[in-house]
Amino acid sequence: MNERKPTLRERQRTETRRAIQAHAVRLFTGRGYDEVTVADVAGAAGVSAMTVYRHFPTKEDLVLVDQPTRLIADRVAASPAEEPVVRRVGGSLVEAAALLAGAGPVAGGEASTGGGPSADGAASGAADGVASGAVGERFLLDCLRLMVATPALRARHLDSQYALQEVVVEALGLDVTDPATDPEAVFQARAATSACLAAMHTALTRWAADDGRTNLPELIAQALAATFGGTYES
């Protein structure tokens, strides 16, 4: 069965959303999260503040990368059901990281800055990259640093991690809203998924400390191997 192609309206909406986010992350990275207003983001993206809020209900949402949830869930759902949960989830995390960081290691490990042609190019490149499914390592690195450095974003990140956990459990074939679902199976799936996400977080922290010079999918695979044993490859 052929997948339905997005309509022109849907593509335009997606492009607008991604362009807004690319400009927002560029501004937050260059000036500091607390120093940038939603109006600033709207002005940089060439849209109204209302348009920004239509795509991102809160300022914190501008920093969250929403592609991983869909990518990870799709790969978990497509993984062999006979495999252990940690291998299904862990392998999906590595695969998703490889796709999202499609731009490869960050060249020179230099942090992006606000203003100037290079910053505008970074925003444009990030938007183009997300549109193709790979947001690029620099964009991911900037988002991660912002979340680590900003208390409000750390709290929002925890919320998003819990939401991701629940989506993954559903992708494993467990309907958590159905009373007939075995609660022990849900508990075990949540525990395994949470452990995989914790390993990934450790890898992300190391990657940020390395300024993106190391290979992110490999770091996640190493963290998973250290936690559960075995090998995890994209």
Short mmCIF file of C-alpha atoms in Angstrom, two decimals:
data_model
loop_
_atom_site.label_atom_id
_atom_site.label_comp_id
_atom_site.label_asym_id
_atom_site.label_seq_id
_atom_site.Cartn_x
_atom_site.Cartn_y
_atom_site.Cartn_z
CA MET A 1 0.00 0.00 0.00
CA ASN A 2 1.38 3.40 -0.98
CA GLU A 3 1.79 6.02 1.72
CA ARG A 4 -0.35 9.10 1.37
CA LYS A 5 1.75 12.03 0.27
CA PRO A 6 1.33 15.26 2.24
CA THR A 7 -0.69 17.96 0.57
CA LEU A 8 0.84 21.29 -0.42
CA ARG A 9 -0.85 22.91 2.57
CA GLU A 10 0.60 20.28 4.91
CA ARG A 11 4.08 20.70 3.43
CA GLN A 12 3.90 24.47 3.80
CA ARG A 13 2.77 24.14 7.41
CA THR A 14 5.64 21.76 8.15
CA GLU A 15 8.19 24.03 6.47
CA THR A 16 6.91 27.03 8.42
CA ARG A 17 7.12 25.14 11.70
CA ARG A 18 10.66 23.98 11.03
CA ALA A 19 11.85 27.39 9.89
CA ILE A 20 10.44 28.97 13.06
CA GLN A 21 12.20 26.40 15.22
CA ALA A 22 15.51 26.78 13.37
CA HIS A 23 15.48 30.55 13.88
CA ALA A 24 14.43 30.14 17.52
CA VAL A 25 17.30 27.79 18.34
CA ARG A 26 19.75 30.06 16.55
CA LEU A 27 18.59 33.05 18.59
CA PHE A 28 18.51 31.14 21.88
CA THR A 29 22.03 29.83 21.26
CA GLY A 30 23.41 33.22 20.28
CA ARG A 31 21.74 35.44 22.90
CA GLY A 32 20.62 33.10 25.65
CA TYR A 33 17.20 31.51 26.09
CA ASP A 34 15.93 34.01 28.66
CA GLU A 35 17.02 37.00 26.57
CA VAL A 36 14.93 36.06 23.53
CA THR A 37 11.19 36.63 23.34
CA VAL A 38 8.64 34.89 21.16
CA ALA A 39 8.27 38.22 19.34
CA ASP A 40 11.99 38.09 18.55
CA VAL A 41 11.58 34.60 17.10
CA ALA A 42 8.58 35.70 15.07
CA GLY A 43 10.49 38.64 13.65
CA ALA A 44 13.47 36.51 12.68
CA ALA A 45 11.22 33.94 10.99
CA GLY A 46 9.13 36.58 9.23
CA VAL A 47 5.85 35.50 10.81
CA SER A 48 3.52 36.84 13.49
CA ALA A 49 3.78 35.89 17.16
CA MET A 50 0.35 34.27 16.79
CA THR A 51 1.75 32.01 14.07
CA VAL A 52 4.59 30.98 16.37
CA TYR A 53 2.14 30.10 19.13
CA ARG A 54 -0.03 28.20 16.67
CA HIS A 55 2.89 25.87 15.97
CA PHE A 56 4.51 26.00 19.43
CA PRO A 57 2.05 26.56 22.31
CA THR A 58 4.86 27.46 24.73
CA LYS A 59 8.30 29.00 24.39
CA GLU A 60 9.84 25.77 25.73
CA ASP A 61 8.31 23.81 22.86
CA LEU A 62 10.52 25.74 20.44
CA VAL A 63 13.55 23.80 21.66
CA LEU A 64 12.04 20.32 21.62
CA VAL A 65 12.82 18.23 18.56
CA ASP A 66 9.65 16.31 17.80
CA GLN A 67 11.01 14.01 15.08
CA PRO A 68 12.62 11.43 17.43
CA THR A 69 9.32 10.31 18.92
CA ARG A 70 7.86 9.44 15.52
CA LEU A 71 11.07 7.88 14.24
CA ILE A 72 11.65 5.78 17.34
CA ALA A 73 8.04 4.61 17.57
CA ASP A 74 7.98 3.59 13.89
CA ARG A 75 11.18 1.59 14.27
CA VAL A 76 10.08 -0.06 17.49
CA ALA A 77 6.80 -1.08 15.87
CA ALA A 78 8.65 -2.49 12.85
CA SER A 79 11.19 -4.44 14.95
CA PRO A 80 10.81 -8.22 15.34
CA ALA A 81 8.33 -8.96 18.13
CA GLU A 82 10.33 -12.00 19.22
CA GLU A 83 13.35 -9.88 20.17
CA PRO A 84 13.82 -8.76 23.82
CA VAL A 85 12.33 -5.35 24.57
CA VAL A 86 15.70 -3.77 25.33
CA ARG A 87 17.02 -4.82 21.92
CA ARG A 88 13.92 -3.56 20.11
CA VAL A 89 13.99 -0.21 21.88
CA GLY A 90 17.78 0.15 22.05
CA GLY A 91 18.26 -0.63 18.38
CA SER A 92 15.53 1.83 17.47
CA LEU A 93 17.22 4.58 19.49
CA VAL A 94 20.50 4.04 17.63
CA GLU A 95 18.76 3.98 14.25
CA ALA A 96 16.81 7.15 15.00
CA ALA A 97 19.96 8.95 16.12
CA ALA A 98 21.71 7.98 12.89
CA LEU A 99 18.85 9.34 10.82
CA LEU A 100 18.37 12.54 12.81
CA ALA A 101 22.06 13.35 12.89
CA GLY A 102 22.32 12.80 9.17
CA ALA A 103 24.73 15.68 8.71
CA GLY A 104 27.54 13.66 10.32
CA PRO A 105 29.94 14.78 13.08
CA VAL A 106 30.04 18.48 13.80
CA ALA A 107 32.83 20.03 11.78
CA GLY A 108 35.50 21.47 14.03
CA GLY A 109 33.22 21.22 17.05
CA GLU A 110 32.63 24.98 17.02
CA ALA A 111 29.50 26.32 18.65
CA SER A 112 27.12 28.25 16.44
CA THR A 113 26.61 31.92 17.17
CA GLY A 114 23.81 34.39 16.63
CA GLY A 115 23.83 36.93 13.85
CA GLY A 116 25.70 37.09 10.58
CA PRO A 117 25.37 35.12 7.37
CA SER A 118 26.68 31.92 8.90
CA ALA A 119 23.94 31.98 11.57
CA ASP A 120 21.24 32.58 8.97
CA GLY A 121 22.70 29.76 6.92
CA ALA A 122 22.63 27.49 9.95
CA ALA A 123 18.95 28.26 10.51
CA SER A 124 18.14 27.61 6.88
CA GLY A 125 20.22 24.45 6.84
CA ALA A 126 18.58 23.15 10.00
CA ALA A 127 15.14 23.73 8.53
CA ASP A 128 16.11 21.99 5.28
CA GLY A 129 17.67 19.13 7.23
CA VAL A 130 14.59 18.54 9.36
CA ALA A 131 12.46 18.63 6.24
CA SER A 132 14.49 15.75 4.81
CA GLY A 133 14.32 13.76 8.07
CA ALA A 134 17.83 14.60 9.28
CA VAL A 135 18.04 17.70 11.41
CA GLY A 136 21.82 17.56 11.59
CA GLU A 137 24.09 17.14 14.56
CA ARG A 138 24.72 20.85 15.12
CA PHE A 139 21.00 21.54 15.51
CA LEU A 140 20.60 18.61 17.91
CA LEU A 141 23.66 19.72 19.86
CA ASP A 142 22.36 23.27 20.21
CA CYS A 143 18.98 21.99 21.43
CA LEU A 144 20.63 19.65 23.92
CA ARG A 145 22.86 22.37 25.33
CA LEU A 146 19.91 24.67 25.76
CA MET A 147 17.98 21.98 27.63
CA VAL A 148 20.93 21.22 29.91
CA ALA A 149 21.60 24.89 30.69
CA THR A 150 18.01 26.13 31.16
CA PRO A 151 15.98 24.96 34.20
CA ALA A 152 12.61 25.47 32.50
CA LEU A 153 13.76 23.39 29.54
CA ARG A 154 15.12 20.63 31.76
CA ALA A 155 11.69 20.24 33.32
CA ARG A 156 10.04 20.23 29.91
CA HIS A 157 12.56 17.67 28.69
CA LEU A 158 11.61 15.32 31.53
CA ASP A 159 7.98 15.61 30.53
CA SER A 160 8.85 14.81 26.93
CA GLN A 161 10.92 11.79 28.00
CA TYR A 162 7.96 10.36 29.90
CA ALA A 163 5.72 10.96 26.89
CA LEU A 164 8.28 9.21 24.67
CA GLN A 165 8.36 6.26 27.06
CA GLU A 166 4.59 5.84 26.80
CA VAL A 167 4.65 6.11 22.99
CA VAL A 168 7.35 3.43 22.83
CA VAL A 169 5.36 1.12 25.11
CA GLU A 170 2.39 1.53 22.77
CA ALA A 171 4.65 0.82 19.77
CA LEU A 172 5.66 -2.43 21.46
CA GLY A 173 2.04 -3.50 21.05
CA LEU A 174 0.77 -2.76 24.55
CA ASP A 175 -2.37 -0.66 24.84
CA VAL A 176 -1.92 1.03 28.22
CA THR A 177 -5.47 2.42 28.07
CA ASP A 178 -7.04 -1.03 27.76
CA PRO A 179 -7.93 -2.58 31.15
CA ALA A 180 -7.46 -6.01 29.57
CA THR A 181 -3.77 -5.38 28.93
CA ASP A 182 -1.52 -7.36 31.26
CA PRO A 183 -0.28 -4.82 33.85
CA GLU A 184 2.88 -6.87 34.48
CA ALA A 185 3.76 -6.71 30.77
CA VAL A 186 3.23 -2.95 30.80
CA PHE A 187 5.39 -2.59 33.91
CA GLN A 188 8.23 -4.60 32.38
CA ALA A 189 8.02 -2.70 29.10
CA ARG A 190 8.11 0.64 30.91
CA ALA A 191 11.06 -0.44 33.03
CA ALA A 192 13.05 -1.64 30.01
CA THR A 193 12.18 1.43 27.95
CA SER A 194 13.06 3.78 30.80
CA ALA A 195 16.45 2.09 31.20
CA CYS A 196 17.13 2.44 27.46
CA LEU A 197 16.21 6.13 27.56
CA ALA A 198 18.48 6.64 30.58
CA ALA A 199 21.38 5.07 28.65
CA MET A 200 20.64 7.36 25.73
CA HIS A 201 20.60 10.39 28.02
CA THR A 202 24.05 9.45 29.32
CA ALA A 203 25.29 9.23 25.74
CA LEU A 204 23.76 12.60 24.88
CA THR A 205 25.45 14.21 27.89
CA ARG A 206 28.82 12.79 26.81
CA TRP A 207 28.21 13.95 23.24
CA ALA A 208 27.47 17.49 24.43
CA ALA A 209 30.61 17.47 26.60
CA ASP A 210 32.60 16.42 23.51
CA ASP A 211 31.07 19.33 21.59
CA GLY A 212 29.65 16.95 19.02
CA ARG A 213 33.04 15.61 17.93
CA THR A 214 32.13 12.01 18.73
CA ASN A 215 29.64 9.93 16.76
CA LEU A 216 26.24 10.14 18.48
CA PRO A 217 24.77 6.79 17.31
CA GLU A 218 27.97 5.03 18.36
CA LEU A 219 27.85 6.67 21.80
CA ILE A 220 24.25 5.54 22.29
CA ALA A 221 25.22 2.02 21.20
CA GLN A 222 28.12 2.02 23.67
CA ALA A 223 25.89 3.24 26.51
CA LEU A 224 23.34 0.52 25.75
CA ALA A 225 26.06 -2.13 25.59
CA ALA A 226 27.47 -0.97 28.93
CA THR A 227 24.00 -1.21 30.46
CA PHE A 228 22.66 -4.42 28.94
CA GLY A 229 25.61 -6.14 27.23
CA GLY A 230 25.66 -7.19 23.60
CA THR A 231 26.01 -4.89 20.62
CA TYR A 232 23.67 -2.26 19.19
CA GLU A 233 24.27 -1.01 15.66
CA SER A 234 22.37 1.32 13.34
#
